[in-house]
């Protein structure tokens, strides 16, 4: 397919861009505590520019110290930060990319731990996620923040940035002023939409006065906030008309705020549809002459091309897609779209880590943020490497080792590569996992890595192969807790169920309400089974990311899955389980007690089959058996400790790089 529209130049004010592809702002959390640019950031943005994206919008950069939202976020609030920012400009310009910062103030969507003072806001209304009472800003303080935006824009221009974007989306301070959901002021900064726009309009006017009429300024807005009383698309179209009068050069249309984050649209989850926000950009485009940037899980070049060709937007923003593969634009332009390393929208390494206060990573691209540290270079001493296990850790280790020039062979006990991912891809809305498996296998085939299936590795086989190095990636298996009846024939593992190797009864009890148990429950209900989940903790899927967890719980509730929390399994029987309840939800407690005809904590739940989802244990008997069998033996992934895909991929990559 030709992608002629994606690679047409476009003007953003006075700035000519070489194509229609945009890097949207995403906080990496890689700066210093003082907001300074690090070498890690420079290397990363250089890689993005080299990859062919025309317009790089730096992550949200705070314009004032109390506006910081994350501990290691970049800042632009003082002149001492400019030399570091200039390094980012130079890194982008050497590859012909335009680059500019997104100017931002968190407002109430931060916390006192991060900024060492109470958050500020237009009105004293807590953010529903941060849940900290903000201090209401005075008119004088508001004016000072407006000035801070203008001063930041002037610093950006002085540093050599090609444009600035003003962050008026996602529930941060500007949105807080724009929205009646968060702005209850009675002065000139509140009231109707005209009053609530005053803060943003003043910011734009002051920025224009500082940087001049020809310096490109764009604004990001939430097309809708998707909360009661929040901004609607009609509000946003009115705001854009006012911004157009003030001479801005483009608008970037996203969605939501922290209050609607759990919908999984602001940062689309794996379950969210592709191009989920394009309809908002399209509606704005119909009401303005300004160039419009669309964003939101635009995860294939075909979709990106279609959006431009159909006039739904003028440019498309590729966020996590460029985290997964910064060469995405070059590969599409050069007819190599089938080589793109696809984002799977898992959010494990990026959003989940960011909101946990950690540095961001990428499940499918360990080079993300480690472009120098993880660069693959030829090995000085070529070795014969035996990789035992074809799951994500083993596949990643084999790929990196082969790229370095080693002779690599994978030995897999099963009949195909994928390991635990072969089961993880089976539940509804987990298509991204299937993509990851396919992409790993494609690389293995392209590199010509030797594959040995249906092979149990023994010390005798290793002695026959005579490897120089061994990577043990034997994964994990279902843990069997010491519960009476655990070995009954009606008890099965999640892998048994998801592989279709066992017959499951009509009524099923899923023991364990973590991510695995909940996904197995959804899988079974969609196939006509009646399912109950029994979980010891207060809530299910507490091991899943926030938005993914909320969505999965909502789907299970809609599907009619009965959920028993704070419930311990005492015994497994052929027709159900004996439980002890520590505090069932009132409705369920009453129903269970009524069915059982008693009020005590001990009770029984009936079910023909029980799926045991109570954790996993490492499979690693070989490490001790193979001592001395090779000069190097490395254990990676779940064979070390059962965890997530992220850890498996990173450990596999490091093993392949360092062996």
XYZ file of C-alpha atoms in Angstrom, residues 116-623:
508
model
C 6.456 19.619 48.775
C 3.345 21.759 49.191
C -0.416 21.382 48.715
C -1.535 21.302 45.074
C -3.231 24.377 43.640
C -6.389 24.633 41.559
C -9.079 27.086 40.425
C -11.353 25.785 43.182
C -10.818 23.697 46.332
C -12.082 20.442 44.811
C -9.870 17.326 45.079
C -8.824 15.319 42.050
C -10.785 12.038 42.261
C -7.566 10.049 41.813
C -5.003 12.072 43.796
C -7.652 12.795 46.471
C -5.746 15.679 48.023
C -7.521 18.954 48.773
C -5.975 21.664 46.584
C -5.543 25.265 47.604
C -7.618 27.753 45.610
C -5.485 30.138 43.573
C -5.892 33.875 44.015
C -6.259 36.133 40.983
C -2.710 37.385 41.554
C -1.331 33.847 41.620
C -3.221 32.989 38.459
C -1.621 35.928 36.693
C 1.816 34.745 37.889
C 1.222 31.298 36.400
C 0.138 32.893 33.116
C 3.433 34.786 33.161
C 5.276 31.530 33.894
C 3.831 29.969 30.730
C 4.978 32.992 28.708
C 8.446 32.931 30.259
C 8.713 29.207 29.533
C 7.746 29.770 25.897
C 10.428 32.436 25.570
C 13.015 30.049 27.069
C 11.913 27.411 24.582
C 12.394 29.788 21.682
C 15.777 30.812 23.062
C 16.823 27.168 23.344
C 16.110 26.726 19.632
C 12.868 24.776 19.817
C 10.776 25.002 16.661
C 7.420 25.454 18.434
C 5.676 25.100 21.779
C 2.522 23.234 22.654
C 0.299 24.394 25.529
C -1.184 21.511 27.531
C -4.869 22.265 27.918
C -5.998 18.632 28.109
C -6.254 15.650 30.472
C -7.513 17.494 33.526
C -4.355 19.478 34.267
C -4.510 23.097 35.409
C -5.701 24.690 32.174
C -8.439 22.071 31.811
C -9.364 22.621 35.445
C -10.075 26.256 34.601
C -11.895 25.433 31.355
C -14.267 22.924 32.925
C -17.308 23.489 35.130
C -16.469 20.067 36.588
C -13.488 21.585 38.429
C -13.981 25.375 38.242
C -16.587 26.851 40.610
C -15.093 30.349 40.761
C -17.286 33.444 40.830
C -14.685 35.924 39.604
C -13.473 36.720 36.068
C -11.837 33.262 35.819
C -15.052 31.342 36.437
C -18.734 31.257 35.622
C -19.754 30.527 32.041
C -17.439 29.089 29.395
C -16.281 32.556 28.377
C -15.084 33.238 31.920
C -13.543 29.796 32.304
C -11.570 30.370 29.076
C -9.922 33.505 30.494
C -6.913 31.646 31.926
C -6.081 29.873 28.656
C -6.723 32.955 26.550
C -4.466 35.055 28.764
C -1.736 32.412 28.502
C -1.910 32.466 24.710
C -1.893 36.263 24.582
C 1.124 36.464 26.911
C 2.988 33.751 24.998
C 2.353 35.606 21.738
C 3.633 38.829 23.271
C 6.777 37.011 24.419
C 7.665 34.981 21.306
C 6.184 37.136 18.535
C 3.471 36.531 15.939
C 5.342 34.030 13.748
C 6.588 31.502 16.304
C 4.393 28.352 16.078
C 2.126 27.695 19.066
C -0.163 24.670 19.297
C -2.674 23.674 21.981
C -3.703 20.240 23.191
C -7.297 19.867 24.358
C -9.536 17.089 25.595
C -12.323 16.846 23.026
C -14.480 15.550 25.870
C -13.725 15.084 29.548
C -16.204 12.227 29.925
C -17.144 13.113 33.506
C -20.448 14.554 34.823
C -20.483 18.290 34.161
C -17.199 18.128 32.266
C -16.243 19.569 28.889
C -18.190 18.329 25.881
C -17.193 18.311 22.231
C -19.393 21.373 21.688
C -17.457 23.206 24.420
C -14.186 22.192 22.818
C -15.252 23.452 19.401
C -16.116 26.823 20.947
C -12.732 26.933 22.694
C -10.952 26.159 19.424
C -12.777 29.019 17.666
C -11.520 31.433 20.317
C -7.993 30.063 20.053
C -8.111 30.450 16.295
C -8.890 34.148 16.767
C -5.840 34.439 19.024
C -3.557 33.121 16.287
C -2.569 29.643 17.430
C -1.255 27.353 14.709
C -2.733 23.880 15.356
C -4.835 21.926 17.826
C -4.147 18.467 19.186
C -7.305 16.629 20.262
C -7.226 13.986 22.993
C -9.786 13.022 25.661
C -10.491 12.775 29.357
C -8.944 13.615 32.707
C -7.883 11.590 35.731
C -11.537 11.199 36.698
C -12.296 9.338 33.458
C -8.881 7.668 33.094
C -10.316 4.278 34.085
C -12.374 4.219 30.873
C -9.140 3.326 29.125
C -9.433 5.996 26.422
C -7.091 8.749 27.591
C -4.336 6.142 27.391
C -6.091 3.409 25.391
C -5.856 -0.071 26.860
C -5.579 -3.329 24.951
C -9.368 -3.610 25.189
C -9.959 -0.142 23.685
C -10.792 0.013 19.978
C -8.198 1.275 17.517
C -8.496 4.934 16.563
C -10.838 5.413 19.516
C -10.466 9.221 19.635
C -10.399 10.055 15.943
C -14.083 10.995 15.986
C -13.255 13.919 18.289
C -10.498 15.234 16.027
C -12.848 14.864 13.066
C -15.560 16.947 14.717
C -13.088 19.679 15.629
C -11.655 19.689 12.102
C -15.120 20.351 10.670
C -15.371 23.502 12.777
C -11.924 25.091 12.263
C -9.423 26.038 9.588
C -6.533 25.113 11.868
C -4.521 21.920 11.291
C -5.823 19.207 13.621
C -3.749 16.408 15.145
C -5.525 13.129 15.956
C -4.257 10.699 18.597
C -5.285 7.488 20.355
C -4.189 3.951 19.428
C -3.535 4.761 15.792
C -1.521 1.582 15.650
C -1.241 0.685 11.968
C 0.045 2.701 9.014
C -3.123 1.797 7.115
C -5.289 3.449 9.775
C -3.023 6.498 9.921
C -3.158 6.898 6.139
C -6.937 6.487 6.120
C -7.414 9.234 8.729
C -5.473 11.739 6.636
C -6.949 10.592 3.320
C -10.508 10.874 4.665
C -9.927 14.371 6.005
C -10.597 13.354 9.620
C -7.382 15.059 10.734
C -4.342 16.712 9.190
C -1.728 14.847 11.233
C -1.632 11.708 13.360
C 0.173 11.261 16.660
C 1.904 7.948 17.363
C 2.626 7.693 21.078
C 3.344 4.248 22.407
C 3.742 3.100 18.795
C 6.979 5.111 18.638
C 8.024 3.843 22.059
C 7.734 0.331 20.649
C 9.489 1.192 17.393
C 11.033 4.628 16.778
C 11.767 3.524 13.191
C 8.011 3.226 12.463
C 7.968 6.176 9.984
C 11.094 5.081 8.102
C 9.835 1.507 7.806
C 6.499 2.672 6.399
C 8.117 5.141 4.000
C 10.581 2.529 2.746
C 7.965 -0.182 2.171
C 8.947 -2.206 5.240
C 5.746 -1.800 7.253
C 5.680 -5.535 7.945
C 8.874 -5.080 10.005
C 7.273 -2.693 12.510
C 7.628 -3.789 16.119
C 4.067 -3.267 17.276
C 2.870 -1.661 20.491
C 0.549 -4.113 22.240
C -1.149 -1.459 24.447
C -0.362 -3.439 27.605
C 0.691 -0.280 29.554
C 2.928 -2.416 31.801
C 6.173 -0.569 31.154
C 4.947 2.932 30.337
C 1.795 4.135 32.120
C 1.733 1.611 34.965
C 5.351 2.345 35.890
C 4.901 6.114 35.493
C 1.982 6.245 37.928
C 3.942 4.047 40.316
C 6.633 6.758 40.354
C 9.115 4.663 38.346
C 10.985 5.320 35.127
C 9.090 4.254 32.034
C 10.017 1.192 30.007
C 8.513 -0.724 27.070
C 7.564 -4.401 27.025
C 8.252 -4.857 23.326
C 11.290 -2.561 23.080
C 13.923 -2.855 25.824
C 15.980 -0.268 23.893
C 13.402 2.391 24.850
C 15.337 4.760 27.096
C 18.408 2.538 26.976
C 19.484 3.280 23.423
C 23.151 3.507 24.407
C 23.213 1.011 27.281
C 21.389 -1.744 25.359
C 22.857 -1.126 21.904
C 23.532 -4.458 20.204
C 27.187 -4.721 19.148
C 29.082 -7.685 17.667
C 30.435 -10.107 20.264
C 34.227 -10.271 20.552
C 34.146 -13.966 21.460
C 31.603 -15.928 19.443
C 29.917 -18.746 21.358
C 27.579 -21.664 20.912
C 24.528 -20.810 23.000
C 21.788 -23.140 24.121
C 18.524 -21.401 25.056
C 16.262 -23.707 27.058
C 12.657 -22.534 26.808
C 10.793 -20.701 24.045
C 8.779 -18.206 26.076
C 9.286 -14.425 25.950
C 12.514 -14.476 27.984
C 14.039 -17.251 25.933
C 12.986 -15.813 22.587
C 14.293 -12.348 23.453
C 17.596 -13.766 24.695
C 18.008 -15.826 21.530
C 17.263 -12.863 19.247
C 19.783 -10.544 20.890
C 22.482 -13.217 21.120
C 22.031 -14.096 17.447
C 22.216 -10.442 16.414
C 25.570 -10.259 18.186
C 26.879 -13.090 16.031
C 26.602 -16.054 18.395
C 25.427 -19.457 17.267
C 22.048 -19.892 18.940
C 19.618 -22.775 19.260
C 16.302 -22.795 21.149
C 15.131 -25.987 22.834
C 11.418 -26.037 23.582
C 9.578 -28.824 25.411
C 6.326 -28.003 23.609
C 5.432 -27.939 19.950
C 5.596 -24.171 19.382
C 7.237 -20.989 20.622
C 5.489 -18.577 22.979
C 5.575 -20.176 26.413
C 3.036 -18.680 28.818
C 2.070 -16.100 26.194
C 0.310 -18.836 24.240
C -2.214 -19.006 27.068
C -2.202 -15.291 27.916
C -3.343 -14.460 24.375
C -6.494 -16.588 24.617
C -8.854 -14.492 26.841
C -10.954 -11.719 25.271
C -9.272 -8.388 24.463
C -5.722 -9.798 24.626
C -4.969 -9.609 20.910
C -1.865 -7.577 21.646
C -0.272 -10.600 23.303
C -0.797 -12.562 20.092
C 0.941 -9.777 18.155
C 3.921 -9.987 20.495
C 4.245 -13.749 19.965
C 4.031 -13.321 16.188
C 6.612 -10.540 16.181
C 9.052 -12.587 18.276
C 8.641 -15.615 16.009
C 9.071 -13.486 12.871
C 12.409 -12.198 14.184
C 13.558 -15.707 15.064
C 12.753 -16.943 11.563
C 14.360 -13.914 9.907
C 17.566 -14.425 11.892
C 17.654 -18.143 11.136
C 17.798 -19.220 14.772
C 17.740 -22.997 15.172
C 14.488 -24.277 16.721
C 14.124 -27.648 18.465
C 10.571 -28.589 19.477
C 9.151 -31.384 21.638
C 12.560 -31.641 23.238
C 13.173 -32.227 26.924
C 16.600 -30.938 27.848
C 18.596 -33.321 30.031
C 22.204 -33.291 31.227
C 22.872 -35.973 28.613
C 21.548 -33.782 25.792
C 23.604 -30.836 27.001
C 26.715 -33.035 27.094
C 25.993 -34.033 23.516
C 25.420 -30.438 22.304
C 28.476 -29.070 24.186
C 27.323 -25.415 24.417
C 29.664 -22.653 25.547
C 26.783 -20.904 27.333
C 23.301 -21.860 28.508
C 20.326 -19.571 29.056
C 17.662 -21.236 31.191
C 14.225 -19.797 30.435
C 12.025 -22.676 31.535
C 9.248 -20.468 32.885
C 6.727 -21.384 35.551
C 3.797 -23.654 36.281
C 0.567 -23.497 38.277
C 1.166 -23.611 42.026
C -0.776 -26.218 44.024
C -1.669 -24.868 47.468
C -2.089 -27.307 50.397
C -5.884 -27.368 50.241
C -7.657 -30.676 50.845
C -9.050 -31.961 47.555
C -6.620 -30.044 45.335
C -5.845 -33.224 43.370
C -9.461 -34.115 42.577
C -10.246 -34.675 38.867
C -12.558 -31.631 38.713
C -9.607 -29.313 39.554
C -7.758 -27.837 36.581
C -5.162 -25.181 35.836
C -5.789 -22.014 33.814
C -3.456 -23.335 31.127
C -5.523 -26.525 30.877
C -8.629 -24.416 30.340
C -7.165 -21.883 27.913
C -5.514 -24.575 25.806
C -8.837 -26.418 25.438
C -7.304 -29.648 26.710
C -9.926 -30.314 29.392
C -13.698 -30.493 29.535
C -15.061 -27.723 31.750
C -18.406 -28.094 33.495
C -21.300 -25.729 33.012
C -20.830 -24.152 36.447
C -17.259 -23.169 37.253
C -15.498 -21.818 40.331
C -12.348 -19.812 39.630
C -10.109 -19.914 42.691
C -8.136 -16.671 42.703
C -9.216 -13.272 41.456
C -5.929 -11.927 40.190
C -5.404 -11.000 36.552
C -5.167 -14.644 35.466
C -8.290 -15.737 37.334
C -10.366 -12.804 36.134
C -9.327 -13.296 32.512
C -10.071 -17.017 32.703
C -13.498 -16.160 34.127
C -14.234 -13.809 31.230
C -13.022 -16.430 28.755
C -15.366 -19.046 30.234
C -18.428 -16.812 30.520
C -18.130 -15.845 26.868
C -18.267 -19.559 26.089
C -21.507 -20.073 27.985
C -20.299 -21.174 31.412
C -21.647 -19.827 34.701
C -18.709 -18.582 36.724
C -17.976 -17.597 40.307
C -14.661 -16.055 41.415
C -13.402 -16.669 44.955
C -10.682 -14.302 46.187
C -9.074 -13.917 49.635
C -8.237 -10.228 49.193
C -10.612 -7.257 49.315
C -10.747 -6.830 45.548
C -10.044 -8.751 42.376
C -7.406 -7.893 39.728
C -5.362 -5.818 42.148
C -2.285 -6.999 40.215
C -3.450 -5.359 36.981
C -2.947 -1.752 35.875
C -5.582 0.735 37.071
C -7.551 1.256 33.851
C -7.252 -2.369 32.744
C -8.420 -3.517 36.165
C -11.442 -1.218 36.270
C -12.483 -2.241 32.774
C -12.108 -5.956 33.451
C -14.112 -5.736 36.688
C -16.852 -3.847 34.841
C -16.984 -6.456 32.066
C -17.221 -9.298 34.592
C -20.042 -7.549 36.426
C -21.889 -6.999 33.152
C -21.429 -10.672 32.271
C -22.979 -11.713 35.569
C -19.918 -13.263 37.202
C -20.443 -13.721 40.957
C -17.444 -12.434 42.893
C -16.694 -13.553 46.457
C -13.950 -11.446 48.052
C -12.399 -11.842 51.519
C -13.195 -15.522 51.116
C -10.853 -18.400 51.940
C -11.151 -21.866 50.403
C -10.948 -24.510 53.159
C -11.634 -27.616 51.102
C -12.280 -28.630 47.496
C -15.014 -31.179 46.849
C -16.171 -32.925 43.697
C -19.214 -30.640 43.482
C -17.910 -27.368 44.941
C -15.833 -25.859 47.733
C -16.023 -25.214 51.455
C -15.268 -21.586 52.258
C -14.777 -19.241 55.162
C -16.100 -15.736 54.624
C -14.331 -12.781 56.214
C -16.747 -10.202 54.877
C -18.659 -10.805 51.700
C -20.367 -7.863 50.035
C -23.755 -7.541 51.731
C -25.786 -8.652 48.722
C -23.683 -11.757 48.152
C -23.415 -12.614 51.854
C -27.186 -12.496 52.174
C -27.665 -14.624 49.070
C -25.135 -17.244 50.147
C -26.529 -17.434 53.669
C -30.067 -17.757 52.341
C -29.095 -20.589 50.018
C -27.215 -22.373 52.782
C -29.945 -21.790 55.375
C -27.512 -20.499 57.986
C -25.673 -17.338 59.021
C -22.218 -18.668 59.961
C -18.962 -17.723 58.242
C -18.319 -21.286 56.983
C -20.294 -22.157 53.905
C -20.244 -24.028 50.627
C -20.279 -22.863 47.022
C -21.329 -25.315 44.356
C -19.607 -25.849 41.029
C -18.828 -28.698 38.650
C -15.281 -27.543 37.875
C -12.676 -25.548 39.765
C -9.941 -23.608 37.976
C -6.968 -23.078 40.248
C -5.552 -19.577 39.677
C -3.665 -19.163 42.956
C -0.298 -18.203 41.585
C 2.639 -19.843 39.844
C 5.967 -21.329 40.829
C 9.242 -21.303 38.927
C 10.322 -24.332 36.909
C 14.093 -24.500 37.294
C 15.339 -27.971 38.105
C 18.009 -27.740 35.417
C 20.186 -25.064 37.002
